[in-house]
Backbone as CSV, one residue per row, in Angstrom:
resi,resn,N_x,N_y,N_z,CA_x,CA_y,CA_z,C_x,C_y,C_z
1,MET,-11.428,-10.561,-14.488,-10.215,-11.323,-14.434,-9.613,-11.172,-13.044
2,VAL,-9.190,-12.279,-12.457,-8.605,-12.277,-11.119,-7.142,-12.671,-11.208
3,ALA,-6.283,-11.920,-10.513,-4.844,-12.218,-10.517,-4.252,-11.826,-9.172
4,ASP,-3.266,-12.574,-8.713,-2.468,-12.185,-7.562,-1.243,-11.458,-8.096
5,LEU,-0.814,-10.405,-7.398,0.328,-9.630,-7.866,1.398,-9.545,-6.800
6,CYS,2.627,-9.684,-7.226,3.788,-9.427,-6.379,4.661,-8.452,-7.160
7,LEU,4.649,-7.190,-6.756,5.370,-6.145,-7.475,6.711,-5.908,-6.804
8,ARG,7.758,-6.141,-7.545,9.132,-5.973,-7.063,9.856,-5.010,-7.980
9,PRO,10.912,-4.373,-7.475,11.636,-3.404,-8.296,12.202,-4.011,-9.585
10,ARG,12.633,-5.229,-9.535,13.159,-5.894,-10.728,12.079,-6.798,-11.294
11,ARG,11.294,-6.231,-12.189,10.216,-7.009,-12.787,10.766,-7.824,-13.946
12,ASP,10.251,-9.006,-14.066,10.648,-9.809,-15.218,9.792,-9.408,-16.419
13,GLU,10.133,-9.919,-17.578,9.426,-9.551,-18.808,7.954,-9.942,-18.764
14,THR,7.662,-11.082,-18.177,6.279,-11.544,-18.098,5.439,-10.578,-17.275
15,GLN,5.957,-10.167,-16.122,5.218,-9.245,-15.267,5.052,-7.888,-15.960
16,ALA,6.095,-7.389,-16.580,6.014,-6.114,-17.287,4.980,-6.172,-18.403
17,TYR,4.970,-7.260,-19.153,3.996,-7.439,-20.237,2.576,-7.496,-19.677
18,PHE,2.387,-8.258,-18.600,1.060,-8.393,-18.001,0.546,-7.040,-17.501
19,LEU,1.404,-6.268,-16.824,0.969,-4.978,-16.305,0.615,-4.014,-17.434
20,LYS,1.393,-4.033,-18.498,1.086,-3.184,-19.654,-0.235,-3.622,-20.291
21,TRP,-0.413,-4.916,-20.435,-1.644,-5.473,-20.995,-2.849,-5.052,-20.146
22,ALA,-2.715,-5.157,-18.830,-3.801,-4.811,-17.918,-4.126,-3.315,-17.992
23,GLN,-3.115,-2.479,-18.055,-3.342,-1.036,-18.143,-4.082,-0.671,-19.434
24,GLN,-3.748,-1.338,-20.509,-4.397,-1.057,-21.783,-5.860,-1.485,-21.788
25,ARG,-6.216,-2.451,-20.962,-7.576,-3.001,-20.963,-8.388,-2.643,-19.725
26,LYS,-7.897,-1.736,-18.918,-8.576,-1.444,-17.650,-10.002,-0.926,-17.833
27,ASP,-10.300,-0.297,-18.966,-11.650,0.208,-19.198,-12.601,-0.846,-19.762
28,SER,-12.051,-1.906,-20.326,-12.914,-2.926,-20.933,-13.002,-4.211,-20.114
29,LEU,-12.091,-4.409,-19.160,-12.108,-5.591,-18.294,-12.229,-5.152,-16.840
30,HIS,-12.828,-6.003,-16.031,-12.853,-5.762,-14.589,-11.721,-6.598,-13.991
31,LEU,-10.664,-5.921,-13.586,-9.465,-6.608,-13.097,-9.461,-6.612,-11.571
32,CYS,-9.326,-7.792,-10.987,-9.340,-7.962,-9.539,-8.041,-8.599,-9.076
33,CYS,-7.563,-8.124,-7.961,-6.394,-8.722,-7.332,-6.781,-9.047,-5.893
34,ILE,-6.727,-10.321,-5.551,-7.097,-10.767,-4.201,-5.908,-10.634,-3.248
35,ASN,-4.731,-10.968,-3.739,-3.518,-10.972,-2.933,-2.486,-10.081,-3.613
36,MET,-2.099,-8.974,-2.961,-1.131,-8.051,-3.544,0.044,-7.866,-2.599
37,LYS,1.244,-8.033,-3.158,2.483,-7.801,-2.415,3.276,-6.737,-3.153
38,ILE,3.758,-5.759,-2.404,4.529,-4.669,-2.991,5.868,-4.599,-2.274
39,TRP,6.925,-4.681,-3.059,8.285,-4.654,-2.526,9.045,-3.493,-3.145
40,ALA,9.339,-2.471,-2.338,10.245,-1.379,-2.718,9.884,-0.719,-4.045
41,MET,8.621,-0.446,-4.233,8.168,0.228,-5.446,7.846,1.688,-5.112
42,PRO,8.070,2.595,-6.057,7.714,4.003,-5.818,6.203,4.155,-5.617
43,VAL,5.815,5.083,-4.761,4.400,5.276,-4.446,3.598,5.632,-5.694
44,ASP,4.147,6.407,-6.612,3.414,6.778,-7.827,3.081,5.547,-8.673
45,PHE,4.005,4.601,-8.754,3.764,3.371,-9.507,2.653,2.550,-8.856
46,VAL,2.681,2.463,-7.539,1.663,1.697,-6.814,0.285,2.338,-6.998
47,LEU,0.212,3.659,-6.943,-1.062,4.348,-7.156,-1.587,4.091,-8.560
48,GLU,-0.692,4.038,-9.524,-1.072,3.736,-10.906,-1.629,2.314,-11.022
49,ILE,-0.974,1.362,-10.371,-1.430,-0.032,-10.392,-2.808,-0.155,-9.747
50,LEU,-3.036,0.589,-8.671,-4.326,0.510,-7.981,-5.442,1.206,-8.762
51,ASN,-5.099,1.938,-9.793,-6.115,2.460,-10.717,-6.549,1.380,-11.693
52,VAL,-5.720,0.359,-11.871,-6.025,-0.741,-12.785,-6.696,-1.886,-12.030
53,PHE,-6.096,-2.287,-10.919,-6.625,-3.379,-10.097,-7.361,-2.755,-8.915
54,HIS,-8.640,-2.814,-8.944,-9.489,-2.113,-7.990,-9.192,-2.543,-6.549
55,PRO,-8.835,-1.590,-5.689,-8.441,-1.907,-4.310,-9.506,-2.620,-3.487
56,GLU,-10.775,-2.425,-3.804,-11.829,-3.036,-2.983,-11.840,-4.554,-3.054
57,HIS,-11.139,-5.140,-4.018,-11.108,-6.602,-4.139,-9.925,-7.239,-3.408
58,ILE,-9.003,-6.431,-2.955,-7.811,-6.955,-2.286,-8.184,-7.451,-0.890
59,GLU,-7.843,-8.706,-0.608,-8.117,-9.302,0.699,-6.846,-9.479,1.527
60,GLU,-5.723,-9.667,0.850,-4.440,-9.805,1.533,-3.470,-8.815,0.913
61,PHE,-2.852,-7.994,1.768,-1.983,-6.928,1.281,-0.689,-6.913,2.069
62,GLU,0.409,-6.902,1.346,1.738,-6.867,1.965,2.491,-5.680,1.397
63,LEU,3.000,-4.831,2.273,3.743,-3.644,1.858,5.113,-3.669,2.516
64,ASN,6.133,-3.871,1.702,7.521,-3.881,2.152,8.219,-2.742,1.426
65,THR,8.299,-1.611,2.078,8.884,-0.447,1.429,9.433,0.489,2.486
66,GLU,10.237,1.418,2.052,10.774,2.408,2.984,10.234,3.786,2.636
67,TRP,8.944,3.834,2.324,8.323,5.122,2.051,8.378,5.979,3.301
68,ASN,8.527,7.261,3.102,8.461,8.170,4.244,6.989,8.417,4.585
69,VAL,6.752,9.106,5.682,5.380,9.293,6.154,4.544,10.124,5.181
70,PHE,5.181,10.964,4.391,4.441,11.768,3.415,3.908,10.880,2.284
71,ASN,4.704,9.920,1.847,4.237,8.975,0.834,3.164,8.056,1.401
72,LEU,3.292,7.668,2.654,2.261,6.847,3.288,0.939,7.606,3.364
73,ALA,1.001,8.897,3.632,-0.213,9.709,3.665,-0.833,9.805,2.274
74,ARG,-0.012,9.881,1.239,-0.526,9.890,-0.136,-1.192,8.556,-0.469
75,PHE,-0.664,7.484,0.100,-1.186,6.140,-0.148,-2.425,5.831,0.689
76,ALA,-2.634,6.529,1.784,-3.716,6.237,2.727,-5.100,6.120,2.078
77,PRO,-5.504,6.995,1.159,-6.832,6.830,0.549,-6.981,5.496,-0.192
78,CYS,-5.905,5.013,-0.797,-5.969,3.697,-1.467,-6.106,2.588,-0.441
79,LEU,-5.414,2.725,0.664,-5.523,1.723,1.724,-6.961,1.660,2.227
80,TRP,-7.598,2.804,2.386,-8.985,2.836,2.845,-9.916,2.153,1.845
81,GLN,-9.608,2.254,0.558,-10.439,1.623,-0.464,-10.361,0.096,-0.401
82,MET,-9.361,-0.436,0.282,-9.212,-1.889,0.435,-10.106,-2.355,1.588
83,ARG,-11.379,-2.095,1.478,-12.307,-2.331,2.580,-12.591,-3.800,2.859
84,ASN,-12.119,-4.708,2.011,-12.322,-6.137,2.241,-11.053,-6.841,2.721
85,LEU,-10.109,-6.057,3.217,-8.859,-6.650,3.691,-9.100,-7.599,4.862
86,ARG,-8.499,-8.767,4.757,-8.528,-9.737,5.852,-7.161,-9.835,6.513
87,LYS,-6.105,-9.600,5.722,-4.752,-9.758,6.241,-3.870,-8.623,5.709
88,VAL,-3.132,-7.983,6.617,-2.213,-6.903,6.251,-0.858,-7.188,6.877
89,PHE,0.179,-7.033,6.072,1.559,-7.195,6.539,2.328,-5.933,6.152
90,LEU,2.880,-5.222,7.149,3.635,-3.997,6.899,5.052,-4.139,7.432
91,ALA,6.049,-3.938,6.563,7.450,-3.997,6.995,8.336,-3.499,5.872
92,PRO,9.432,-2.927,6.089,9.856,-2.126,7.239,9.495,-0.673,7.007
93,LEU,8.399,-0.252,7.557,7.925,1.113,7.392,8.441,1.999,8.524
94,HIS,9.733,1.957,8.751,10.265,2.788,9.821,10.333,4.230,9.358
95,LYS,10.297,5.110,10.336,10.338,6.532,10.044,11.714,6.867,9.480
96,ILE,11.739,7.442,8.322,12.997,7.789,7.680,13.314,9.239,8.012
97,ASP,14.481,9.460,8.575,14.879,10.811,8.953,15.858,11.376,7.934
98,PHE,15.340,12.070,6.954,16.183,12.825,6.047,15.419,14.076,5.670
99,HIS,16.109,15.067,5.217,15.484,16.357,4.968,14.506,16.298,3.800
100,LEU,13.308,16.732,4.070,12.291,16.866,3.036,11.834,18.323,3.022
101,PRO,11.566,18.871,1.849,11.101,20.258,1.797,9.786,20.431,2.559
102,ASN,9.650,21.538,3.238,8.428,21.890,3.969,8.081,20.883,5.070
103,ARG,9.059,20.172,5.559,8.807,19.176,6.609,8.785,19.851,7.970
104,THR,7.710,19.645,8.692,7.612,20.109,10.065,7.067,18.953,10.887
105,ARG,7.243,19.021,12.175,6.737,17.958,13.054,5.207,17.878,12.969
106,VAL,4.557,19.023,12.868,3.085,19.038,12.784,2.637,18.342,11.497
107,THR,3.286,18.638,10.387,2.946,18.011,9.110,3.186,16.514,9.180
108,GLU,4.288,16.128,9.790,4.628,14.710,9.921,3.578,13.975,10.750
109,VAL,3.155,14.564,11.850,2.136,13.947,12.711,0.807,13.820,11.964
110,LYS,0.443,14.827,11.175,-0.789,14.756,10.377,-0.712,13.596,9.391
111,CYS,0.436,13.407,8.774,0.612,12.308,7.815,0.496,10.954,8.510
112,ILE,1.121,10.828,9.664,1.064,9.580,10.427,-0.379,9.290,10.836
113,ASN,-1.093,10.313,11.308,-2.486,10.126,11.709,-3.367,9.750,10.524
114,LYS,-3.108,10.353,9.370,-3.896,10.032,8.174,-3.729,8.566,7.803
115,PHE,-2.503,8.063,7.886,-2.238,6.657,7.584,-2.836,5.751,8.655
116,ALA,-2.597,6.064,9.918,-3.054,5.218,11.027,-4.578,5.154,11.110
117,SER,-5.254,6.224,10.748,-6.710,6.262,10.870,-7.412,5.288,9.929
118,GLN,-6.737,4.834,8.903,-7.354,3.919,7.939,-7.682,2.566,8.560
119,PHE,-6.907,2.128,9.530,-7.064,0.785,10.086,-8.378,0.585,10.828
120,SER,-8.897,1.633,11.429,-10.150,1.493,12.174,-11.349,1.287,11.250
121,LYS,-11.175,1.484,9.952,-12.267,1.359,8.985,-12.411,-0.057,8.424
122,PHE,-11.480,-0.944,8.766,-11.514,-2.297,8.213,-12.394,-3.201,9.061
123,ASN,-13.531,-3.595,8.520,-14.451,-4.472,9.243,-14.073,-5.937,9.129
124,CYS,-13.361,-6.314,8.072,-13.038,-7.722,7.807,-11.641,-8.115,8.296
125,LEU,-10.861,-7.154,8.754,-9.459,-7.416,9.090,-9.340,-8.431,10.230
126,GLN,-8.630,-9.530,9.952,-8.439,-10.593,10.932,-6.992,-10.693,11.402
127,HIS,-6.049,-10.323,10.519,-4.631,-10.449,10.833,-3.910,-9.162,10.462
128,LEU,-3.172,-8.617,11.416,-2.364,-7.429,11.179,-0.958,-7.738,11.670
129,PHE,-0.013,-7.756,10.730,1.386,-8.007,11.045,2.165,-6.734,10.761
130,MET,2.902,-6.246,11.767,3.729,-5.061,11.572,5.122,-5.360,12.113
131,PHE,6.100,-5.062,11.292,7.488,-5.289,11.666,8.250,-3.991,11.420
132,CYS,8.874,-3.455,12.455,9.662,-2.218,12.354,8.820,-1.024,11.912
133,VAL,7.605,-0.933,12.385,6.738,0.201,12.063,6.738,1.109,13.295
134,HIS,7.911,1.640,13.601,8.124,2.377,14.841,7.315,3.665,14.939
135,PHE,7.082,4.325,13.829,6.392,5.613,13.893,4.923,5.466,14.302
136,LEU,4.375,4.240,14.252,2.984,4.024,14.666,2.852,3.667,16.150
137,ARG,3.967,3.580,16.843,3.951,3.151,18.253,2.963,3.991,19.076
138,SER,2.972,5.306,18.891,2.078,6.165,19.692,0.651,6.163,19.170
139,GLN,0.404,5.568,18.009,-0.932,5.527,17.424,-1.561,4.129,17.502
140,MET,-1.053,3.250,18.340,-1.558,1.878,18.377,-3.030,1.806,18.763
141,ASN,-3.499,2.694,19.641,-4.934,2.714,19.977,-5.765,3.025,18.741
142,GLN,-5.272,3.947,17.931,-5.971,4.319,16.712,-5.904,3.177,15.681
143,VAL,-4.751,2.523,15.570,-4.584,1.433,14.611,-5.453,0.242,14.988
144,LEU,-5.453,-0.119,16.255,-6.191,-1.300,16.697,-7.665,-1.013,16.960
145,GLY,-8.008,0.275,17.004,-9.402,0.728,17.089,-10.191,0.043,18.149
């Protein structure tokens, strides 16, 4: 089954029903999402959705969230699984400065590098749009590979 998804914080009843239906059938159906848009959803929810809709089928991906770099690092393995991406849109992934437990500059840089390193693995990527992704400024060589 193929579906395009646009996940927003305020889901309507139809979307909620569809996602529940898909989760219940993930072992018996092969669910594909070609175009996925994520708007301000918690990283845990997105990881759960990507367990249902296999990331390798996603060709167009849009991420509009204010996740901190630690959440982006948690998401990085899923991004790498999207190996057929043709188009990526990231906004506004600006670096959020608020106190996080065990936060150090070294840890933050490792998280940024883990996220940035995923881009060099995309062989099909044709379009990369980034808006307000300031924390990647020093990693542009790594992102553009």
